[in-house]
Amino acid sequence: MEFTAARFALILLITFHLFTHPVLSDDEEDHLLQGLNSFRQSANVPALSKHDKANCIADEIADDLEDQRCNSSTLGPRTESLANHPDALRKCNVNPNTTGGAVVLPVCVPHRVATLVLTNYTQSVDARYLNDSRFTGAGIGTDDDWTVVVLTTSTPGGSLAGSGACNIKKSGGFTAAAVMLMVLWI
């Protein structure tokens, strides 16, 4: 097989495209988790650890909410059950029987101003969940004006354990680039 300059240029273009998209959201989510943990520390409650399945669910719920505009009915905190999000549970390979103790905390803040998002969690009814030592893990998802925090417990009823089904997880640009390079190489 001949390796042409056009094929090489296409591979470079695809690789550049996949690796140069900024992922601001991860930093934003890390900062929010740090702020939530500082709030917990001030109440002498152990820090929340990052929880992969909670992150997946929070991302899925944030994606579902992105088309809802912030208005008087969506501003401020509201607590939801994971049972209201069966598609997110399925996409994230979570057994619904392990979600009863988990909590979904979505907030809508225009332009997702970081200090206002944190304030919505720490200076509202959501603070009671953040101050509850039963919650040990957290996942955070963002999309448009929405931020979603999913809190998990270490008990079987709130651990978000997997369903046992085979699931190929999204693993970012590197995998996509590798697959694309293999396809183009053939």
XYZ file of N, CA and C in Angstrom:
558
model
N 0.841 -1.178 0.000
C 0.000 0.000 0.000
C 0.887 1.242 0.000
N 0.511 2.216 -0.787
C 1.295 3.437 -0.909
C 0.818 4.478 0.092
N 1.762 5.053 0.785
C 1.441 6.082 1.782
C 1.573 7.427 1.099
N 0.449 8.031 0.768
C 0.465 9.287 0.025
C 0.536 10.491 0.944
N 0.971 11.596 0.362
C 1.043 12.851 1.118
C -0.351 13.292 1.555
N -1.343 13.044 0.739
C -2.724 13.430 1.082
C -3.208 12.651 2.300
N -2.894 11.359 2.340
C -3.302 10.531 3.478
C -2.593 11.007 4.748
N -1.309 11.320 4.638
C -0.549 11.815 5.781
C -1.124 13.141 6.276
N -1.456 14.039 5.364
C -2.041 15.331 5.741
C -3.385 15.122 6.437
N -4.188 14.188 5.949
C -5.480 13.903 6.566
C -5.292 13.362 7.982
N -4.341 12.481 8.164
C -4.062 11.933 9.498
C -3.618 13.044 10.441
N -2.736 13.918 9.979
C -2.299 15.034 10.813
C -3.454 15.957 11.173
N -4.310 16.245 10.208
C -5.455 17.123 10.450
C -6.402 16.523 11.484
N -6.701 15.251 11.353
C -7.609 14.579 12.297
C -6.979 14.535 13.691
N -5.711 14.197 13.766
C -5.026 14.140 15.057
C -4.998 15.516 15.710
N -4.681 16.546 14.943
C -4.661 17.911 15.475
C -6.035 18.293 15.977
N -7.069 17.976 15.217
C -8.445 18.312 15.607
C -8.840 17.617 16.911
N -8.490 16.359 17.052
C -8.895 15.599 18.231
C -8.132 16.009 19.488
N -6.899 16.426 19.349
C -6.097 16.734 20.526
C -6.080 18.203 20.918
N -6.601 19.096 20.089
C -6.507 20.511 20.404
C -7.798 21.123 20.901
N -8.867 20.373 21.009
C -10.099 20.934 21.551
C -9.956 21.110 23.050
N -10.124 22.329 23.539
C -9.975 22.532 24.980
C -11.094 21.870 25.753
N -10.751 21.338 26.911
C -11.740 20.726 27.780
C -11.780 21.557 29.052
N -12.474 22.683 28.960
C -12.547 23.592 30.089
C -13.419 23.032 31.197
N -14.378 22.248 30.808
C -15.356 21.743 31.737
C -14.719 20.898 32.843
N -13.699 20.098 32.509
C -13.075 19.260 33.528
C -12.447 20.108 34.635
N -11.741 21.173 34.242
C -11.169 22.074 35.241
C -12.257 22.706 36.096
N -13.312 23.130 35.429
C -14.435 23.764 36.125
C -15.056 22.785 37.126
N -15.209 21.549 36.701
C -15.795 20.530 37.570
C -14.857 20.201 38.727
N -13.563 20.147 38.465
C -12.595 19.903 39.541
C -12.627 21.024 40.571
N -12.735 22.264 40.092
C -12.806 23.400 41.012
C -14.081 23.362 41.854
N -15.184 22.965 41.228
C -16.433 22.860 41.987
C -16.305 21.774 43.054
N -15.747 20.633 42.707
C -15.571 19.564 43.701
C -14.667 20.043 44.835
N -13.636 20.774 44.502
C -12.754 21.329 45.532
C -13.536 22.283 46.445
N -14.393 23.122 45.857
C -15.206 24.039 46.655
C -16.194 23.305 47.541
N -16.820 22.249 46.992
C -17.757 21.455 47.789
C -17.034 20.771 48.943
N -15.821 20.294 48.677
C -15.050 19.638 49.738
C -14.580 20.631 50.794
N -14.262 21.853 50.404
C -13.916 22.884 51.392
C -15.111 23.170 52.286
N -16.289 23.208 51.674
C -17.523 23.420 52.434
C -17.731 22.272 53.423
N -17.524 21.038 52.967
C -17.668 19.876 53.851
C -16.635 19.908 54.965
N -15.413 20.296 54.629
C -14.352 20.351 55.633
C -14.706 21.345 56.738
N -15.331 22.453 56.374
C -15.708 23.439 57.390
C -16.770 22.895 58.334
N -17.473 21.855 57.909
C -18.475 21.213 58.757
C -17.930 19.914 59.372
N -16.613 19.710 59.257
C -15.958 18.495 59.770
C -16.528 17.215 59.180
N -16.818 17.257 57.872
C -17.318 16.095 57.144
C -16.226 15.684 56.154
N -15.944 14.380 56.032
C -14.883 13.935 55.111
C -15.145 14.384 53.666
N -14.065 14.548 52.939
C -14.141 14.989 51.545
C -14.832 13.945 50.674
N -15.476 14.425 49.625
C -16.061 13.554 48.608
C -14.957 13.157 47.634
N -14.981 11.913 47.205
C -14.019 11.500 46.184
C -14.722 11.469 44.833
N -13.932 11.600 43.776
C -14.501 11.506 42.428
C -15.026 10.090 42.223
N -16.175 10.002 41.595
C -16.813 8.710 41.355
C -17.128 8.621 39.867
N -16.485 7.684 39.169
C -16.605 7.599 37.709
C -18.036 7.434 37.213
N -18.776 6.523 37.815
C -20.153 6.305 37.350
C -21.040 7.503 37.668
N -20.802 8.151 38.805
C -21.553 9.366 39.130
C -21.222 10.467 38.127
N -19.951 10.562 37.711
C -19.564 11.524 36.677
C -20.304 11.245 35.379
N -20.347 9.991 34.988
C -21.038 9.606 33.760
C -22.511 9.996 33.831
N -23.157 9.665 34.936
C -24.581 9.981 35.098
C -24.801 11.489 35.107
N -23.955 12.218 35.826
C -24.085 13.681 35.885
C -23.931 14.286 34.492
N -22.973 13.778 33.713
C -22.800 14.263 32.339
C -24.035 13.999 31.496
N -24.584 12.799 31.614
C -25.771 12.443 30.831
C -26.971 13.315 31.209
N -27.168 13.535 32.495
C -28.295 14.364 32.945
C -28.091 15.810 32.497
N -26.866 16.316 32.597
C -26.584 17.681 32.130
C -26.864 17.798 30.631
N -26.484 16.775 29.875
C -26.779 16.780 28.438
C -28.284 16.830 28.185
N -29.032 16.076 28.979
C -30.494 16.073 28.828
C -31.102 17.437 29.171
N -30.497 18.145 30.103
C -31.039 19.432 30.556
C -30.609 20.615 29.699
N -29.608 20.434 28.854
C -29.006 21.571 28.167
C -29.997 22.421 27.372
N -31.067 21.837 26.864
C -32.033 22.607 26.077
C -33.044 23.351 26.938
N -33.055 23.075 28.236
C -33.949 23.809 29.135
C -33.289 25.119 29.530
N -33.978 26.198 29.308
C -33.439 27.513 29.664
C -33.645 27.780 31.151
N -32.746 28.582 31.705
C -32.899 29.009 33.089
C -34.072 29.983 33.161
N -35.003 29.682 34.029
C -36.109 30.602 34.292
C -36.487 30.445 35.751
N -37.537 31.114 36.169
C -37.891 31.097 37.593
C -38.168 29.696 38.114
N -38.594 28.773 37.248
C -38.878 27.422 37.734
C -37.629 26.537 37.747
N -36.570 26.941 37.021
C -35.357 26.119 37.005
C -34.229 26.723 37.822
N -34.333 27.990 38.192
C -33.280 28.606 38.998
C -33.301 28.026 40.402
N -32.136 27.927 40.974
C -32.054 27.413 42.337
C -31.998 25.903 42.365
N -31.796 25.363 43.525
C -31.604 23.923 43.673
C -32.914 23.142 43.591
N -32.780 21.922 43.157
C -33.885 20.970 43.198
C -33.256 19.589 43.270
N -33.805 18.762 44.100
C -33.268 17.423 44.296
C -34.070 16.448 43.458
N -33.373 15.517 42.823
C -34.029 14.522 41.992
C -33.536 13.134 42.357
N -34.344 12.171 42.009
C -33.987 10.768 42.198
C -33.367 10.250 40.899
N -32.425 9.339 41.029
C -31.851 8.725 39.832
C -32.878 7.877 39.089
N -33.927 7.464 39.770
C -34.978 6.692 39.112
C -35.638 7.503 37.995
N -35.543 8.827 38.073
C -36.103 9.691 37.028
C -35.228 9.730 35.781
N -34.098 9.045 35.797
C -33.141 9.119 34.691
C -32.700 7.724 34.238
N -33.651 6.887 33.795
C -33.285 5.517 33.416
C -32.327 5.450 32.225
N -32.428 6.398 31.292
C -31.512 6.382 30.149
C -30.074 6.621 30.592
N -29.875 7.546 31.528
C -28.528 7.820 32.043
C -27.974 6.583 32.747
N -28.808 5.903 33.517
C -28.354 4.690 34.213
C -27.935 3.627 33.207
N -28.734 3.468 32.153
C -28.428 2.464 31.133
C -27.129 2.817 30.399
N -26.998 4.078 29.974
C -25.808 4.500 29.236
C -24.540 4.374 30.080
N -24.680 4.541 31.378
C -23.517 4.484 32.273
C -23.338 3.121 32.911
N -24.164 2.152 32.504
C -24.034 0.770 32.976
C -24.178 0.674 34.494
N -25.241 1.311 35.022
C -25.481 1.305 36.464
C -26.735 0.500 36.767
N -26.628 -0.393 37.725
C -27.754 -1.198 38.166
C -28.724 -0.289 38.946
N -29.975 -0.177 38.502
C -30.931 0.696 39.195
C -31.124 0.361 40.674
N -30.853 -0.894 41.059
C -30.997 -1.290 42.459
C -29.912 -0.698 43.358
N -28.904 -0.050 42.752
C -27.817 0.526 43.545
C -27.874 2.053 43.554
N -29.066 2.602 43.284
C -29.179 4.064 43.163
C -30.048 4.709 44.229
N -30.726 3.931 45.045
C -31.683 4.479 46.003
C -31.109 5.475 46.984
N -29.857 5.296 47.375
C -29.248 6.208 48.332
C -28.529 7.380 47.693
N -28.416 7.358 46.364
C -27.732 8.445 45.666
C -28.689 9.616 45.449
N -28.118 10.802 45.251
C -28.919 12.011 45.084
C -28.421 12.778 43.868
N -29.355 13.323 43.094
C -29.038 14.174 41.944
C -29.379 15.608 42.323
N -28.413 16.509 42.166
C -28.600 17.917 42.517
C -28.299 18.795 41.298
N -29.299 19.051 40.456
C -29.063 19.928 39.304
C -29.336 21.395 39.664
N -28.517 22.292 39.162
C -28.778 23.724 39.309
C -28.575 24.405 37.961
N -29.355 25.432 37.751
C -29.251 26.220 36.536
C -28.821 27.628 36.923
N -27.659 28.029 36.422
C -27.121 29.362 36.684
C -26.747 29.951 35.324
N -27.369 31.071 34.937
C -27.019 31.672 33.646
C -25.510 31.880 33.510
N -24.965 31.407 32.398
C -23.534 31.505 32.075
C -22.659 30.713 33.039
N -23.263 29.905 33.876
C -22.575 29.018 34.812
C -21.419 29.717 35.526
N -21.708 30.835 36.136
C -20.711 31.595 36.892
C -20.302 30.738 38.100
N -19.019 30.415 38.181
C -18.526 29.437 39.156
C -18.915 29.763 40.596
N -18.757 31.008 41.006
C -19.072 31.349 42.401
C -20.564 31.213 42.681
N -21.380 31.542 41.685
C -22.831 31.399 41.877
C -23.256 29.935 41.899
N -22.596 29.119 41.101
C -22.896 27.681 41.108
C -22.581 27.113 42.486
N -21.389 27.409 42.999
C -21.002 26.915 44.326
C -21.970 27.417 45.392
N -22.337 28.686 45.314
C -23.284 29.256 46.280
C -24.628 28.553 46.212
N -25.075 28.187 45.004
C -26.332 27.471 44.868
C -26.304 26.140 45.605
N -25.155 25.530 45.692
C -25.052 24.259 46.416
C -24.854 24.452 47.917
N -24.065 25.428 48.300
C -23.684 25.550 49.705
C -24.605 26.449 50.530
N -25.364 27.312 49.906
C -26.223 28.248 50.635
C -27.699 27.996 50.322
N -28.051 26.733 50.180
C -29.433 26.371 49.855
C -29.786 25.079 50.581
N -30.939 24.552 50.263
C -31.347 23.285 50.878
C -30.414 22.137 50.490
N -29.664 22.303 49.386
C -28.705 21.264 48.988
C -27.584 21.101 50.001
N -27.333 22.114 50.809
C -26.257 22.043 51.802
C -26.468 20.882 52.758
N -27.716 20.507 53.005
C -27.952 19.384 53.939
C -27.372 18.087 53.379
N -27.382 17.930 52.043
C -26.787 16.736 51.439
C -25.267 16.820 51.491
N -24.748 18.005 51.243
C -23.296 18.175 51.263
C -22.723 17.995 52.656
N -23.500 18.302 53.678
C -23.045 18.142 55.061
C -23.328 16.756 55.623
N -23.891 15.884 54.826
C -24.250 14.540 55.271
C -23.083 13.589 55.024
N -22.530 13.031 56.083
C -21.356 12.156 55.967
C -21.670 10.819 55.287
N -22.951 10.499 55.080
C -23.281 9.266 54.340
C -22.779 9.333 52.901
N -22.700 10.550 52.355
C -22.259 10.706 50.967
C -20.741 10.740 50.920
N -20.182 9.835 50.113
C -18.732 9.677 50.070
C -18.136 9.964 48.696
N -18.953 9.945 47.669
C -18.461 10.155 46.310
C -19.318 11.161 45.574
N -18.732 11.734 44.530
C -19.468 12.723 43.743
C -19.060 12.642 42.285
N -20.025 12.964 41.454
C -19.778 13.134 40.033
C -20.381 14.461 39.632
N -19.724 15.164 38.720
C -20.197 16.476 38.312
C -20.241 16.524 36.792
N -21.370 17.013 36.279
C -21.523 17.198 34.844
C -22.009 18.605 34.562
N -21.573 19.175 33.452
C -21.988 20.526 33.089
C -22.356 20.563 31.616
N -23.314 21.421 31.305
C -23.686 21.673 29.919
C -24.484 22.963 29.868
N -24.075 23.879 29.039
C -24.690 25.204 28.936
C -24.787 25.829 30.331
N -25.992 26.193 30.748
C -26.174 26.849 32.044
C -26.333 25.857 33.192
N -26.312 24.583 32.894
C -26.620 23.551 33.897
C -25.371 22.944 34.507
N -25.446 22.706 35.808
C -24.451 21.929 36.546
C -25.222 20.865 37.314
N -24.750 19.638 37.227
C -25.406 18.524 37.918
C -24.375 17.845 38.807
N -24.710 17.714 40.090
C -23.877 16.967 41.038
C -24.649 15.710 41.418
N -23.994 14.573 41.319
C -24.572 13.301 41.759
C -23.740 12.834 42.949
N -24.393 12.672 44.097
C -23.722 12.210 45.315
C -23.997 10.728 45.512
N -22.961 9.988 45.881
C -23.086 8.547 46.100
C -22.729 8.211 47.539
N -23.130 7.023 47.953
C -22.766 6.527 49.278
C -21.858 5.311 49.102
N -21.317 4.840 50.193
C -20.495 3.630 50.129
C -21.336 2.388 50.424
N -22.629 2.580 50.632
C -23.518 1.440 50.892
C -23.993 0.858 49.566
N -24.415 -0.411 49.552
C -24.899 -1.008 48.305
C -26.068 -0.226 47.679
N -26.881 0.404 48.489
C -28.039 1.126 47.975
C -27.733 2.475 47.356
N -26.503 2.931 47.422
C -26.169 4.225 46.830
C -24.811 4.238 46.175
N -24.301 3.049 45.843
C -22.930 2.929 45.329
C -22.827 3.080 43.820
N -23.961 3.000 43.118
C -23.997 3.058 41.649
C -23.173 1.938 41.026
N -23.315 0.747 41.568
C -22.583 -0.407 41.041
C -23.055 -0.730 39.632
N -22.175 -1.355 38.874
C -22.469 -1.708 37.490
C -23.540 -2.763 37.376
N -24.127 -2.817 36.194
C -25.208 -3.774 35.955
C -24.697 -5.126 35.505
N -23.407 -5.219 35.240
C -22.851 -6.493 34.799
C -22.886 -6.650 33.295
N -23.564 -5.756 32.582
C -23.616 -5.830 31.135
C -22.316 -5.285 30.563
N -21.974 -5.761 29.402
C -20.782 -5.271 28.737
C -21.033 -3.843 28.254
N -20.085 -2.988 28.496
C -20.248 -1.586 28.110
C -18.910 -1.040 27.656
N -18.874 -0.476 26.461
C -17.664 0.179 25.987
C -17.765 1.624 26.386
N -16.822 2.047 27.193
C -16.861 3.380 27.768
C -16.155 4.375 26.854
N -16.681 5.594 26.791
C -16.006 6.647 26.052
C -14.694 6.919 26.766
N -13.612 6.983 25.993
C -12.332 7.226 26.639
C -11.582 8.376 26.009
N -12.278 9.266 25.366
C -11.671 10.508 24.935
C -11.047 10.464 23.565
N -10.363 11.528 23.241
C -9.814 11.753 21.926
C -8.730 10.779 21.531
N -7.937 10.292 22.495
C -6.849 9.400 22.141
C -7.372 8.141 21.475
N -8.392 7.512 22.032
C -8.944 6.300 21.448
C -9.525 6.592 20.077
N -10.250 7.691 19.956
C -10.829 8.058 18.668
C -9.732 8.264 17.633
N -8.650 8.921 18.029
C -7.546 9.151 17.104
C -6.895 7.831 16.697
N -6.694 6.939 17.653
C -6.082 5.654 17.360
C -6.941 4.843 16.392
N -8.227 4.822 16.621
C -9.136 4.087 15.735
C -9.105 4.705 14.337
N -9.160 6.034 14.262
C -9.145 6.713 12.974
C -7.847 6.421 12.228
N -6.739 6.442 12.936
C -5.463 6.143 12.300
C -5.426 4.709 11.776
N -5.971 3.771 12.539
C -6.003 2.378 12.084
C -6.873 2.238 10.844
N -8.015 2.915 10.822
C -8.907 2.822 9.670
C -8.242 3.418 8.435
N -7.587 4.556 8.598
C -6.930 5.190 7.471
C -5.723 4.406 6.996
N -5.072 3.711 7.906
C -3.877 2.948 7.583
C -4.209 1.747 6.700
N -5.383 1.186 6.912
C -5.779 -0.032 6.181
C -6.075 0.261 4.740
